[in-house]
Amino acid sequence: MRERQEASEDAVMTRIGQAVMLLHGGDREEARNRFGELWTELGEGGDAFHRCALAHYMADTQDDPGDELAWDLRALTAADGLGEESAAGDRGDDGGAGGDRWAAAREGVPGTSSVVRALYPSLHLNLAADYLKLQRPEAARLHLDRARDAADALGDEGDVNGVRAGIDRLERQLRER
């Protein structure tokens, strides 16, 4: 049963990756359609990591800044849920499945895996950019500060240097306004 679940989760990530390739290839409409279909299939009870990744990329397919903000907020909400799933798994609240899934990512921070923490700089950077597009500089500043704090907490993990460059660019844009 567990093997079937893991294969299913891999299939979801494969489908997300295929739609991301369409997005990066310039076919935003088809990527948006595929993300939308997958979002409907996952539903509100779907895996939080899948919902986070999907919403994060779906935001990039939006033409309207308000819609982009709504999807980025969904991604943040799902990431927050992912942290809760991680904590529940560590406590054994889910029959042990979650604990095994996140055990390799844990770094001794109660209730927070490195996987979850690594998402926050990018999620908050995207929200800051959304708010700036919507002429809401105070909200943009709030999320930009959160992005910087989250990136500083990660040290040099993953793509954090690319996120830091994005934070610096957005900082300059805020100052110019």
PDB file of C-alpha atoms in Angstrom:
ATOM      1  CA  MET A   1       0.000   0.000   0.000  1.00  0.00           C
ATOM      2  CA  ARG A   2       2.784   2.456   0.967  1.00  0.00           C
ATOM      3  CA  GLU A   3       4.624   1.739  -2.313  1.00  0.00           C
ATOM      4  CA  ARG A   4       1.467   2.570  -4.270  1.00  0.00           C
ATOM      5  CA  GLN A   5       1.091   5.855  -2.334  1.00  0.00           C
ATOM      6  CA  GLU A   6       4.738   6.821  -2.999  1.00  0.00           C
ATOM      7  CA  ALA A   7       4.336   6.017  -6.713  1.00  0.00           C
ATOM      8  CA  SER A   8       1.186   8.146  -6.790  1.00  0.00           C
ATOM      9  CA  GLU A   9       3.012  11.045  -5.129  1.00  0.00           C
ATOM     10  CA  ASP A  10       5.845  10.701  -7.661  1.00  0.00           C
ATOM     11  CA  ALA A  11       3.253  10.852 -10.442  1.00  0.00           C
ATOM     12  CA  VAL A  12       1.873  14.110  -9.043  1.00  0.00           C
ATOM     13  CA  MET A  13       5.337  15.662  -8.903  1.00  0.00           C
ATOM     14  CA  THR A  14       6.016  14.435 -12.440  1.00  0.00           C
ATOM     15  CA  ARG A  15       2.835  16.115 -13.660  1.00  0.00           C
ATOM     16  CA  ILE A  16       3.741  19.326 -11.835  1.00  0.00           C
ATOM     17  CA  GLY A  17       7.200  19.185 -13.418  1.00  0.00           C
ATOM     18  CA  GLN A  18       5.738  18.688 -16.894  1.00  0.00           C
ATOM     19  CA  ALA A  19       3.510  21.733 -16.473  1.00  0.00           C
ATOM     20  CA  VAL A  20       6.481  23.742 -15.157  1.00  0.00           C
ATOM     21  CA  MET A  21       8.385  22.838 -18.328  1.00  0.00           C
ATOM     22  CA  LEU A  22       5.465  24.162 -20.376  1.00  0.00           C
ATOM     23  CA  LEU A  23       5.464  27.347 -18.305  1.00  0.00           C
ATOM     24  CA  HIS A  24       9.211  27.865 -18.713  1.00  0.00           C
ATOM     25  CA  GLY A  25       8.839  27.074 -22.415  1.00  0.00           C
ATOM     26  CA  GLY A  26       6.399  29.968 -22.769  1.00  0.00           C
ATOM     27  CA  ASP A  27       3.079  28.088 -22.894  1.00  0.00           C
ATOM     28  CA  ARG A  28       1.488  29.750 -19.873  1.00  0.00           C
ATOM     29  CA  GLU A  29      -2.062  28.917 -20.895  1.00  0.00           C
ATOM     30  CA  GLU A  30      -1.462  25.177 -21.210  1.00  0.00           C
ATOM     31  CA  ALA A  31       0.556  25.187 -17.972  1.00  0.00           C
ATOM     32  CA  ARG A  32      -2.305  27.033 -16.241  1.00  0.00           C
ATOM     33  CA  ASN A  33      -4.803  24.483 -17.584  1.00  0.00           C
ATOM     34  CA  ARG A  34      -2.748  21.525 -16.378  1.00  0.00           C
ATOM     35  CA  PHE A  35      -2.123  23.090 -12.984  1.00  0.00           C
ATOM     36  CA  GLY A  36      -5.851  23.788 -12.686  1.00  0.00           C
ATOM     37  CA  GLU A  37      -6.764  20.180 -13.477  1.00  0.00           C
ATOM     38  CA  LEU A  38      -4.250  18.894 -10.958  1.00  0.00           C
ATOM     39  CA  TRP A  39      -5.442  21.382  -8.313  1.00  0.00           C
ATOM     40  CA  THR A  40      -8.992  20.076  -8.751  1.00  0.00           C
ATOM     41  CA  GLU A  41      -7.788  16.485  -8.431  1.00  0.00           C
ATOM     42  CA  LEU A  42      -5.762  17.203  -5.282  1.00  0.00           C
ATOM     43  CA  GLY A  43      -8.503  19.145  -3.556  1.00  0.00           C
ATOM     44  CA  GLU A  44      -8.208  20.867  -0.200  1.00  0.00           C
ATOM     45  CA  GLY A  45      -7.309  17.583   1.496  1.00  0.00           C
ATOM     46  CA  GLY A  46      -4.449  16.804  -0.873  1.00  0.00           C
ATOM     47  CA  ASP A  47      -0.835  16.525   0.150  1.00  0.00           C
ATOM     48  CA  ALA A  48       0.338  19.912   1.470  1.00  0.00           C
ATOM     49  CA  PHE A  49       3.675  19.769  -0.352  1.00  0.00           C
ATOM     50  CA  HIS A  50       1.934  19.100  -3.662  1.00  0.00           C
ATOM     51  CA  ARG A  51      -0.550  21.909  -3.036  1.00  0.00           C
ATOM     52  CA  CYS A  52       2.282  24.270  -2.097  1.00  0.00           C
ATOM     53  CA  ALA A  53       4.359  23.495  -5.193  1.00  0.00           C
ATOM     54  CA  LEU A  54       1.328  23.603  -7.452  1.00  0.00           C
ATOM     55  CA  ALA A  55       0.017  26.924  -6.100  1.00  0.00           C
ATOM     56  CA  HIS A  56       3.535  28.406  -6.191  1.00  0.00           C
ATOM     57  CA  TYR A  57       3.832  27.677  -9.914  1.00  0.00           C
ATOM     58  CA  MET A  58       0.175  28.392 -10.699  1.00  0.00           C
ATOM     59  CA  ALA A  59       0.749  31.937  -9.448  1.00  0.00           C
ATOM     60  CA  ASP A  60       3.336  32.414 -12.205  1.00  0.00           C
ATOM     61  CA  THR A  61       0.732  31.604 -14.869  1.00  0.00           C
ATOM     62  CA  GLN A  62      -1.675  34.343 -13.825  1.00  0.00           C
ATOM     63  CA  ASP A  63      -2.242  37.456 -15.896  1.00  0.00           C
ATOM     64  CA  ASP A  64      -3.952  39.432 -13.128  1.00  0.00           C
ATOM     65  CA  PRO A  65      -1.787  40.488 -10.147  1.00  0.00           C
ATOM     66  CA  GLY A  66      -4.701  39.873  -7.759  1.00  0.00           C
ATOM     67  CA  ASP A  67      -5.019  36.302  -9.002  1.00  0.00           C
ATOM     68  CA  GLU A  68      -1.272  35.841  -8.701  1.00  0.00           C
ATOM     69  CA  LEU A  69      -1.457  37.031  -5.087  1.00  0.00           C
ATOM     70  CA  ALA A  70      -4.318  34.625  -4.346  1.00  0.00           C
ATOM     71  CA  TRP A  71      -2.283  31.655  -5.630  1.00  0.00           C
ATOM     72  CA  ASP A  72       0.842  32.729  -3.747  1.00  0.00           C
ATOM     73  CA  LEU A  73      -1.246  32.989  -0.564  1.00  0.00           C
ATOM     74  CA  ARG A  74      -2.531  29.454  -1.205  1.00  0.00           C
ATOM     75  CA  ALA A  75       1.088  28.296  -1.522  1.00  0.00           C
ATOM     76  CA  LEU A  76       1.978  29.911   1.805  1.00  0.00           C
ATOM     77  CA  THR A  77      -1.068  28.365   3.488  1.00  0.00           C
ATOM     78  CA  ALA A  78      -0.106  24.945   2.132  1.00  0.00           C
ATOM     79  CA  ALA A  79       3.492  25.416   3.351  1.00  0.00           C
ATOM     80  CA  ASP A  80       2.164  26.240   6.792  1.00  0.00           C
ATOM     81  CA  GLY A  81       0.132  23.024   6.610  1.00  0.00           C
ATOM     82  CA  LEU A  82       3.235  21.154   5.529  1.00  0.00           C
ATOM     83  CA  GLY A  83       4.983  22.252   8.702  1.00  0.00           C
ATOM     84  CA  GLU A  84       2.004  20.961  10.697  1.00  0.00           C
ATOM     85  CA  GLU A  85       2.113  17.629   8.830  1.00  0.00           C
ATOM     86  CA  SER A  86       5.809  17.378   9.613  1.00  0.00           C
ATOM     87  CA  ALA A  87       5.217  18.043  13.289  1.00  0.00           C
ATOM     88  CA  ALA A  88       2.333  15.559  13.408  1.00  0.00           C
ATOM     89  CA  GLY A  89       4.505  12.921  11.764  1.00  0.00           C
ATOM     90  CA  ASP A  90       7.255  13.490  14.283  1.00  0.00           C
ATOM     91  CA  ARG A  91       4.740  12.988  17.087  1.00  0.00           C
ATOM     92  CA  GLY A  92       3.351   9.889  15.378  1.00  0.00           C
ATOM     93  CA  ASP A  93      -0.118  11.404  14.868  1.00  0.00           C
ATOM     94  CA  ASP A  94      -0.503   9.917  11.400  1.00  0.00           C
ATOM     95  CA  GLY A  95       0.320   6.307  12.091  1.00  0.00           C
ATOM     96  CA  GLY A  96       4.001   6.771  11.343  1.00  0.00           C
ATOM     97  CA  ALA A  97       3.852   7.573   7.622  1.00  0.00           C
ATOM     98  CA  GLY A  98       4.625  11.281   8.027  1.00  0.00           C
ATOM     99  CA  GLY A  99       7.394  10.676  10.515  1.00  0.00           C
ATOM    100  CA  ASP A 100       9.300   8.492   8.055  1.00  0.00           C
ATOM    101  CA  ARG A 101       8.644  10.884   5.194  1.00  0.00           C
ATOM    102  CA  TRP A 102      10.159  13.900   6.929  1.00  0.00           C
ATOM    103  CA  ALA A 103      12.696  12.245   9.205  1.00  0.00           C
ATOM    104  CA  ALA A 104      15.536  12.704   6.713  1.00  0.00           C
ATOM    105  CA  ALA A 105      14.773  16.415   6.380  1.00  0.00           C
ATOM    106  CA  ARG A 106      14.653  17.153  10.109  1.00  0.00           C
ATOM    107  CA  GLU A 107      17.424  19.242  11.594  1.00  0.00           C
ATOM    108  CA  GLY A 108      16.436  19.291  15.239  1.00  0.00           C
ATOM    109  CA  VAL A 109      13.959  22.171  14.995  1.00  0.00           C
ATOM    110  CA  PRO A 110      10.700  21.018  16.611  1.00  0.00           C
ATOM    111  CA  GLY A 111       7.838  20.919  14.119  1.00  0.00           C
ATOM    112  CA  THR A 112       9.831  22.325  11.212  1.00  0.00           C
ATOM    113  CA  SER A 113      11.757  20.375   8.614  1.00  0.00           C
ATOM    114  CA  SER A 114      14.517  21.850   6.487  1.00  0.00           C
ATOM    115  CA  VAL A 115      12.304  21.140   3.471  1.00  0.00           C
ATOM    116  CA  VAL A 116       9.565  23.370   4.875  1.00  0.00           C
ATOM    117  CA  ARG A 117      11.979  26.092   5.982  1.00  0.00           C
ATOM    118  CA  ALA A 118      13.583  26.154   2.534  1.00  0.00           C
ATOM    119  CA  LEU A 119      10.252  27.109   0.940  1.00  0.00           C
ATOM    120  CA  TYR A 120       9.609  30.260   2.953  1.00  0.00           C
ATOM    121  CA  PRO A 121      12.186  32.662   1.476  1.00  0.00           C
ATOM    122  CA  SER A 122      10.828  32.145  -2.035  1.00  0.00           C
ATOM    123  CA  LEU A 123       7.184  32.160  -0.940  1.00  0.00           C
ATOM    124  CA  HIS A 124       7.573  35.455   0.930  1.00  0.00           C
ATOM    125  CA  LEU A 125       9.607  36.983  -1.913  1.00  0.00           C
ATOM    126  CA  ASN A 126       6.801  36.170  -4.342  1.00  0.00           C
ATOM    127  CA  LEU A 127       4.224  37.675  -1.999  1.00  0.00           C
ATOM    128  CA  ALA A 128       6.324  40.830  -1.657  1.00  0.00           C
ATOM    129  CA  ALA A 129       6.498  41.140  -5.441  1.00  0.00           C
ATOM    130  CA  ASP A 130       2.735  40.591  -5.707  1.00  0.00           C
ATOM    131  CA  TYR A 131       1.992  43.309  -3.176  1.00  0.00           C
ATOM    132  CA  LEU A 132       4.359  45.700  -4.931  1.00  0.00           C
ATOM    133  CA  LYS A 133       2.521  45.099  -8.237  1.00  0.00           C
ATOM    134  CA  LEU A 134      -0.722  45.862  -6.424  1.00  0.00           C
ATOM    135  CA  GLN A 135       0.675  49.171  -5.097  1.00  0.00           C
ATOM    136  CA  ARG A 136       0.721  47.937  -1.494  1.00  0.00           C
ATOM    137  CA  PRO A 137       4.275  48.816  -0.412  1.00  0.00           C
ATOM    138  CA  GLU A 138       3.684  48.229   3.318  1.00  0.00           C
ATOM    139  CA  ALA A 139       2.588  44.641   2.703  1.00  0.00           C
ATOM    140  CA  ALA A 140       5.445  44.225   0.217  1.00  0.00           C
ATOM    141  CA  ARG A 141       7.929  45.415   2.853  1.00  0.00           C
ATOM    142  CA  LEU A 142       6.494  43.016   5.446  1.00  0.00           C
ATOM    143  CA  HIS A 143       6.929  39.976   3.182  1.00  0.00           C
ATOM    144  CA  LEU A 144      10.298  41.180   1.917  1.00  0.00           C
ATOM    145  CA  ASP A 145      11.512  41.334   5.515  1.00  0.00           C
ATOM    146  CA  ARG A 146      10.126  37.847   6.145  1.00  0.00           C
ATOM    147  CA  ALA A 147      11.851  36.567   2.991  1.00  0.00           C
ATOM    148  CA  ARG A 148      15.176  38.032   4.116  1.00  0.00           C
ATOM    149  CA  ASP A 149      14.813  36.614   7.651  1.00  0.00           C
ATOM    150  CA  ALA A 150      13.940  33.174   6.293  1.00  0.00           C
ATOM    151  CA  ALA A 151      16.839  33.252   3.809  1.00  0.00           C
ATOM    152  CA  ASP A 152      19.293  34.311   6.537  1.00  0.00           C
ATOM    153  CA  ALA A 153      18.131  31.397   8.694  1.00  0.00           C
ATOM    154  CA  LEU A 154      18.996  28.948   5.901  1.00  0.00           C
ATOM    155  CA  GLY A 155      22.624  29.942   5.524  1.00  0.00           C
ATOM    156  CA  ASP A 156      23.757  28.865   2.054  1.00  0.00           C
ATOM    157  CA  GLU A 157      21.271  26.018   1.462  1.00  0.00           C
ATOM    158  CA  GLY A 158      19.747  25.339  -1.941  1.00  0.00           C
ATOM    159  CA  ASP A 159      18.843  28.243  -4.201  1.00  0.00           C
ATOM    160  CA  VAL A 160      18.911  30.724  -1.351  1.00  0.00           C
ATOM    161  CA  ASN A 161      21.511  32.878  -3.136  1.00  0.00           C
ATOM    162  CA  GLY A 162      19.149  33.308  -6.089  1.00  0.00           C
ATOM    163  CA  VAL A 163      16.407  34.249  -3.654  1.00  0.00           C
ATOM    164  CA  ARG A 164      18.739  36.715  -1.936  1.00  0.00           C
ATOM    165  CA  ALA A 165      19.429  38.352  -5.306  1.00  0.00           C
ATOM    166  CA  GLY A 166      15.666  38.619  -5.832  1.00  0.00           C
ATOM    167  CA  ILE A 167      15.272  40.145  -2.382  1.00  0.00           C
ATOM    168  CA  ASP A 168      17.970  42.721  -3.196  1.00  0.00           C
ATOM    169  CA  ARG A 169      16.287  43.592  -6.528  1.00  0.00           C
ATOM    170  CA  LEU A 170      12.903  44.015  -4.888  1.00  0.00           C
ATOM    171  CA  GLU A 171      14.481  46.084  -2.117  1.00  0.00           C
ATOM    172  CA  ARG A 172      15.865  48.490  -4.736  1.00  0.00           C
ATOM    173  CA  GLN A 173      12.460  48.677  -6.437  1.00  0.00           C
ATOM    174  CA  LEU A 174      10.779  49.541  -3.145  1.00  0.00           C
ATOM    175  CA  ARG A 175      13.322  52.284  -2.455  1.00  0.00           C
ATOM    176  CA  GLU A 176      12.790  53.779  -5.922  1.00  0.00           C
ATOM    177  CA  ARG A 177       9.048  54.157  -5.350  1.00  0.00           C
TER     178      ARG A 177
END
